[in-house]
């Protein structure tokens, strides 16, 4: 087709002399315009039209896709490509309509649309929650014949949960923050972040760091049981309390030989805990573990 345009142009130029050059130039422009229109029409095959519509669908550009589909129907209404394009546009329209209804439901129902889950996978690490509740005592670091605990101060309680964490491949995975929020005026407000503690140790010597406990080391075992707790003021019990896992792998393992125990998990500098959560945060960044209503 490009050769055709070149031939048209060359013939017109050869035919042009000094006396009628302007007239021939105008004729040339007209011929070029007609050639371009013909080329454009020849390029608009059913296959190319389908490809254009599919590209618009991938961009979620429904309006432009529908315009292209209408023009397609005028030229090739019975082609297989048109029928495929029509089906694809209809699917996109249904998808956008469904997403719009879901967004309207979220807006109307707020956090009521969220579902609790006790099994969460994030970045190759599985978090399995159990026994999530309000207590006056938080127990941890059980080493056989004894354990450690913290009692809540007067007017305070603990939010506690047990979480079994499994890392399928990573030998030193970073964990995710487990957070507590209270619901007020349609917004989740941060109470605080729960601390990670090991549920158990082989014995008191392992707790002291005299020797290693491989069952508390992901380099040697895939699953480690933790207990998490947060002390808070009882005034928050007037509101629904939401236990949330935040999808940020920013809680890391620390070691200090003369600490008891010598191993613990704490936030690194990349942790950015949100003080307020909205419903849309649960689309990708957060998962609801449990709602505690008092």
Coordinates of C-alpha atoms in Angstrom, one line a residue:
X1 CA 0.0 0.0 0.0
X2 CA 2.9 2.4 0.7
X3 CA 4.3 1.6 -2.8
X4 CA 0.9 2.6 -4.2
X5 CA 1.1 6.0 -2.5
X6 CA 4.6 6.6 -3.8
X7 CA 3.6 5.7 -7.4
X8 CA 0.7 8.1 -7.2
X9 CA 2.9 10.9 -5.9
X10 CA 5.6 10.3 -8.5
X11 CA 3.2 10.3 -11.5
X12 CA 1.6 13.5 -10.3
X13 CA 5.0 15.2 -10.0
X14 CA 6.2 14.1 -13.4
X15 CA 3.0 15.3 -15.0
X16 CA 3.4 18.7 -13.4
X17 CA 4.9 21.6 -15.5
X18 CA 5.4 25.2 -14.8
X19 CA 2.1 26.4 -16.3
X20 CA -0.3 24.0 -14.4
X21 CA 1.8 23.1 -11.3
X22 CA -0.6 24.6 -8.9
X23 CA -3.6 22.8 -10.4
X24 CA -1.7 19.5 -10.4
X25 CA -0.6 20.0 -6.8
X26 CA -4.3 20.4 -5.8
X27 CA -5.1 17.3 -7.7
X28 CA -2.2 15.5 -6.0
X29 CA -3.4 16.5 -2.6
X30 CA -6.9 15.1 -3.4
X31 CA -5.4 11.9 -4.7
X32 CA -3.3 11.5 -1.6
X33 CA -6.3 12.1 0.6
X34 CA -8.2 9.5 -1.2
X35 CA -5.3 7.0 -1.0
X36 CA -4.9 7.6 2.7
X37 CA -8.7 7.0 3.2
X38 CA -8.4 3.8 1.1
X39 CA -5.4 2.6 3.1
X40 CA -7.1 3.3 6.4
X41 CA -10.2 1.4 5.2
X42 CA -8.1 -1.6 4.0
X43 CA -6.3 -1.6 7.4
X44 CA -9.6 -1.8 9.3
X45 CA -9.9 -5.5 8.9
X46 CA -12.1 -7.5 11.3
X47 CA -8.9 -8.8 13.0
X48 CA -7.5 -5.3 13.5
X49 CA -10.8 -3.9 14.8
X50 CA -11.0 -6.8 17.3
X51 CA -7.4 -6.1 18.4
X52 CA -8.2 -2.4 19.0
X53 CA -11.3 -3.3 21.0
X54 CA -9.4 -5.8 23.1
X55 CA -6.7 -3.2 23.8
X56 CA -9.4 -0.8 25.1
X57 CA -10.9 -3.6 27.2
X58 CA -7.6 -4.2 28.8
X59 CA -7.5 -0.5 29.8
X60 CA -11.1 -0.8 31.2
X61 CA -12.1 1.9 28.6
X62 CA -15.7 0.8 28.2
X63 CA -17.0 3.9 26.4
X64 CA -14.4 3.9 23.7
X65 CA -14.8 0.1 23.3
X66 CA -18.5 0.5 22.8
X67 CA -18.0 3.2 20.1
X68 CA -15.5 1.0 18.3
X69 CA -17.9 -1.9 18.6
X70 CA -20.8 0.1 17.0
X71 CA -18.6 1.0 14.0
X72 CA -17.5 -2.7 13.8
X73 CA -21.2 -3.8 13.6
X74 CA -21.8 -1.4 10.6
X75 CA -19.0 -3.0 8.6
X76 CA -18.7 -6.6 9.7
X77 CA -21.9 -7.5 11.7
X78 CA -21.6 -11.3 10.9
X79 CA -17.9 -11.8 11.3
X80 CA -16.6 -14.1 14.1
X81 CA -14.3 -11.2 15.2
X82 CA -17.3 -8.9 15.7
X83 CA -19.1 -11.6 17.8
X84 CA -16.0 -12.1 19.9
X85 CA -15.6 -8.3 20.4
X86 CA -19.3 -8.0 21.3
X87 CA -18.9 -10.8 23.9
X88 CA -15.8 -9.1 25.4
X89 CA -17.4 -5.7 25.6
X90 CA -20.5 -7.2 27.3
X91 CA -18.3 -9.0 29.9
X92 CA -16.4 -5.7 30.7
X93 CA -19.8 -3.9 31.0
X94 CA -21.0 -6.6 33.5
X95 CA -17.7 -6.4 35.4
X96 CA -17.9 -2.7 35.8
X97 CA -21.5 -2.8 36.8
X98 CA -20.8 -5.5 39.4
X99 CA -17.9 -3.4 40.8
X100 CA -20.1 -0.4 41.0
X101 CA -22.8 -2.3 42.9
X102 CA -20.1 -3.7 45.3
X103 CA -18.7 -0.2 45.9
X104 CA -22.2 1.1 46.6
X105 CA -22.8 -1.8 49.1
X106 CA -19.6 -1.0 50.9
X107 CA -20.5 2.6 51.1
X108 CA -24.0 1.7 52.5
X109 CA -23.0 -1.0 54.9
X110 CA -19.5 0.2 55.9
X111 CA -17.4 -2.4 57.8
X112 CA -20.4 -4.8 58.0
X113 CA -19.4 -6.1 54.5
X114 CA -16.1 -7.4 55.9
X115 CA -15.8 -11.1 56.8
X116 CA -13.7 -12.5 59.6
X117 CA -11.0 -15.0 58.7
X118 CA -8.6 -16.9 60.9
X119 CA -6.3 -18.0 58.1
X120 CA -4.3 -15.5 56.1
X121 CA -1.6 -15.9 53.5
X122 CA 0.8 -12.9 53.0
X123 CA 4.0 -13.0 51.0
X124 CA 4.5 -16.8 51.3
X125 CA 3.7 -16.8 55.0
X126 CA 0.6 -18.3 56.6
X127 CA -1.0 -16.8 59.7
X128 CA -3.5 -19.1 61.5
X129 CA -5.3 -17.4 64.4
X130 CA -7.1 -18.9 67.4
X131 CA -8.3 -17.9 70.8
X132 CA -8.7 -14.2 70.0
X133 CA -10.4 -12.6 73.0
X134 CA -10.2 -10.1 75.9
X135 CA -8.4 -11.2 79.0
X136 CA -7.0 -9.8 82.3
X137 CA -3.8 -11.9 82.0
X138 CA -1.5 -12.5 79.0
X139 CA 0.7 -15.7 79.3
X140 CA 3.7 -16.4 77.1
X141 CA 7.2 -18.0 77.1
X142 CA 6.1 -21.3 78.6
X143 CA 9.2 -23.5 79.3
X144 CA 7.6 -26.6 80.7
X145 CA 7.1 -26.3 84.4
X146 CA 6.5 -22.5 84.4
X147 CA 5.7 -19.6 82.2
X148 CA 5.7 -15.8 82.2
X149 CA 2.7 -13.5 82.2
X150 CA 1.5 -10.0 82.5
X151 CA -1.5 -8.9 84.4
X152 CA -3.5 -5.8 83.2
X153 CA -3.5 -2.8 85.4
X154 CA -6.8 -1.5 87.0
X155 CA -9.1 -0.2 84.3
X156 CA -7.2 -2.1 81.6
X157 CA -7.5 -5.4 79.8
X158 CA -5.5 -7.4 77.3
X159 CA -6.5 -8.3 73.7
X160 CA -4.8 -11.7 73.2
X161 CA -4.6 -14.0 70.3
X162 CA -2.6 -17.2 69.4
X163 CA -1.2 -17.3 66.0
X164 CA 0.6 -20.3 64.4
X165 CA 2.9 -18.9 61.6
X166 CA 4.1 -21.1 58.8
X167 CA 6.9 -20.1 56.3
X168 CA 7.0 -22.6 53.4
X169 CA 10.3 -21.5 52.0
X170 CA 11.8 -18.4 53.7
X171 CA 14.1 -19.3 56.6
X172 CA 14.0 -15.9 58.2
X173 CA 10.6 -14.4 57.2
X174 CA 9.5 -11.0 58.2
X175 CA 6.1 -11.0 59.9
X176 CA 3.1 -8.6 59.7
X177 CA 1.8 -6.2 62.3
X178 CA -1.3 -7.4 64.1
X179 CA -3.4 -4.4 65.1
X180 CA -6.4 -3.5 67.2
X181 CA -8.9 -0.8 66.2
X182 CA -12.1 0.5 67.6
X183 CA -15.1 1.5 65.4
X184 CA -16.4 5.0 65.9
X185 CA -18.3 7.3 63.5
X186 CA -17.8 4.9 60.6
X187 CA -14.0 4.8 60.9
X188 CA -11.6 2.4 62.5
X189 CA -9.3 4.2 64.9
X190 CA -6.0 2.6 66.1
X191 CA -5.9 1.3 69.7
X192 CA -2.4 -0.2 69.3
X193 CA -0.2 -2.9 67.9
X194 CA -0.1 -6.3 69.5
X195 CA 3.3 -7.7 70.5
X196 CA 4.7 -11.0 69.4
X197 CA 5.9 -13.5 72.0
X198 CA 6.9 -17.1 71.7
X199 CA 4.3 -19.5 73.1
X200 CA 6.8 -22.1 74.3
X201 CA 10.5 -23.0 74.9
X202 CA 12.1 -26.4 75.1
X203 CA 13.2 -25.6 78.7
X204 CA 14.4 -22.8 80.9
X205 CA 18.0 -23.0 79.6
X206 CA 16.7 -22.4 76.0
X207 CA 14.7 -19.5 77.2
X208 CA 17.8 -18.0 78.8
X209 CA 19.7 -18.5 75.6
X210 CA 22.2 -21.0 77.0
X211 CA 21.5 -23.1 73.9
X212 CA 19.3 -23.0 70.8
X213 CA 15.7 -24.0 70.6
X214 CA 15.3 -25.0 66.9
X215 CA 11.5 -25.1 67.3
X216 CA 11.5 -21.3 67.6
X217 CA 13.7 -20.8 64.5
X218 CA 12.3 -20.8 61.0
X219 CA 15.7 -21.9 59.7
X220 CA 15.0 -25.3 61.3
X221 CA 11.2 -25.5 61.4
X222 CA 8.4 -24.3 59.1
X223 CA 5.8 -23.5 61.8
X224 CA 6.2 -21.6 65.0
X225 CA 3.5 -20.9 67.6
X226 CA 3.3 -17.3 68.8
X227 CA 1.0 -15.5 71.2
X228 CA 0.2 -11.8 70.8
X229 CA -1.1 -9.3 73.3
X230 CA -1.9 -5.7 73.7
X231 CA -2.9 -3.9 77.0
X232 CA -5.5 -1.2 76.5
X233 CA -8.0 0.9 78.5
X234 CA -11.3 -0.7 79.2
X235 CA -13.1 2.4 77.8
X236 CA -12.5 1.1 74.4
X237 CA -14.8 -1.8 75.2
X238 CA -17.7 0.5 74.6
X239 CA -17.0 0.1 70.9
X240 CA -16.7 -2.8 68.6
X241 CA -13.0 -3.8 68.5
X242 CA -11.5 -5.0 65.2
X243 CA -8.4 -7.2 65.2
X244 CA -6.6 -6.7 61.9
X245 CA -3.5 -8.0 60.2
X246 CA -1.7 -5.3 58.2
X247 CA -0.1 -6.6 54.9
X248 CA 3.3 -5.1 55.5
X249 CA 6.2 -7.5 56.2
X250 CA 8.0 -5.2 58.6
X251 CA 8.2 -7.2 61.9
X252 CA 11.6 -8.8 62.0
X253 CA 13.6 -11.2 64.2
X254 CA 16.1 -9.7 66.6
X255 CA 18.9 -11.4 68.6
X256 CA 20.8 -10.2 71.7
X257 CA 22.7 -12.9 73.7
X258 CA 22.1 -11.4 77.1
X259 CA 18.4 -10.7 76.7
X260 CA 15.8 -13.1 78.1
X261 CA 14.8 -14.5 75.9
X262 CA 17.6 -13.7 73.4
X263 CA 15.3 -13.8 70.4
X264 CA 12.3 -11.5 69.8
X265 CA 10.3 -9.9 67.0
X266 CA 9.8 -6.1 66.7
X267 CA 9.1 -3.5 64.0
X268 CA 11.8 -2.4 61.7
X269 CA 12.1 1.2 60.4
X270 CA 9.9 0.5 57.4
X271 CA 6.8 -0.1 59.5
X272 CA 4.2 2.5 58.9
X273 CA 1.1 1.7 61.0
X274 CA -2.1 3.5 59.9
X275 CA -3.9 5.3 62.7
X276 CA -7.2 5.2 60.8
X277 CA -8.6 2.5 58.4
X278 CA -11.4 2.8 55.9
X279 CA -13.4 0.0 54.2
X280 CA -11.4 0.3 51.0
X281 CA -8.1 -0.4 52.9
X282 CA -9.3 -4.0 53.2
X283 CA -9.3 -4.5 49.5
X284 CA -5.5 -5.0 49.4
X285 CA -3.7 -3.8 52.5
X286 CA -5.5 -5.3 55.5
X287 CA -7.5 -8.4 56.5
X288 CA -10.0 -8.6 59.3
X289 CA -9.3 -11.4 61.8
X290 CA -12.0 -10.9 64.3
X291 CA -14.5 -8.4 65.6
X292 CA -14.9 -8.3 69.4
X293 CA -18.2 -6.8 70.5
X294 CA -18.8 -6.1 74.2

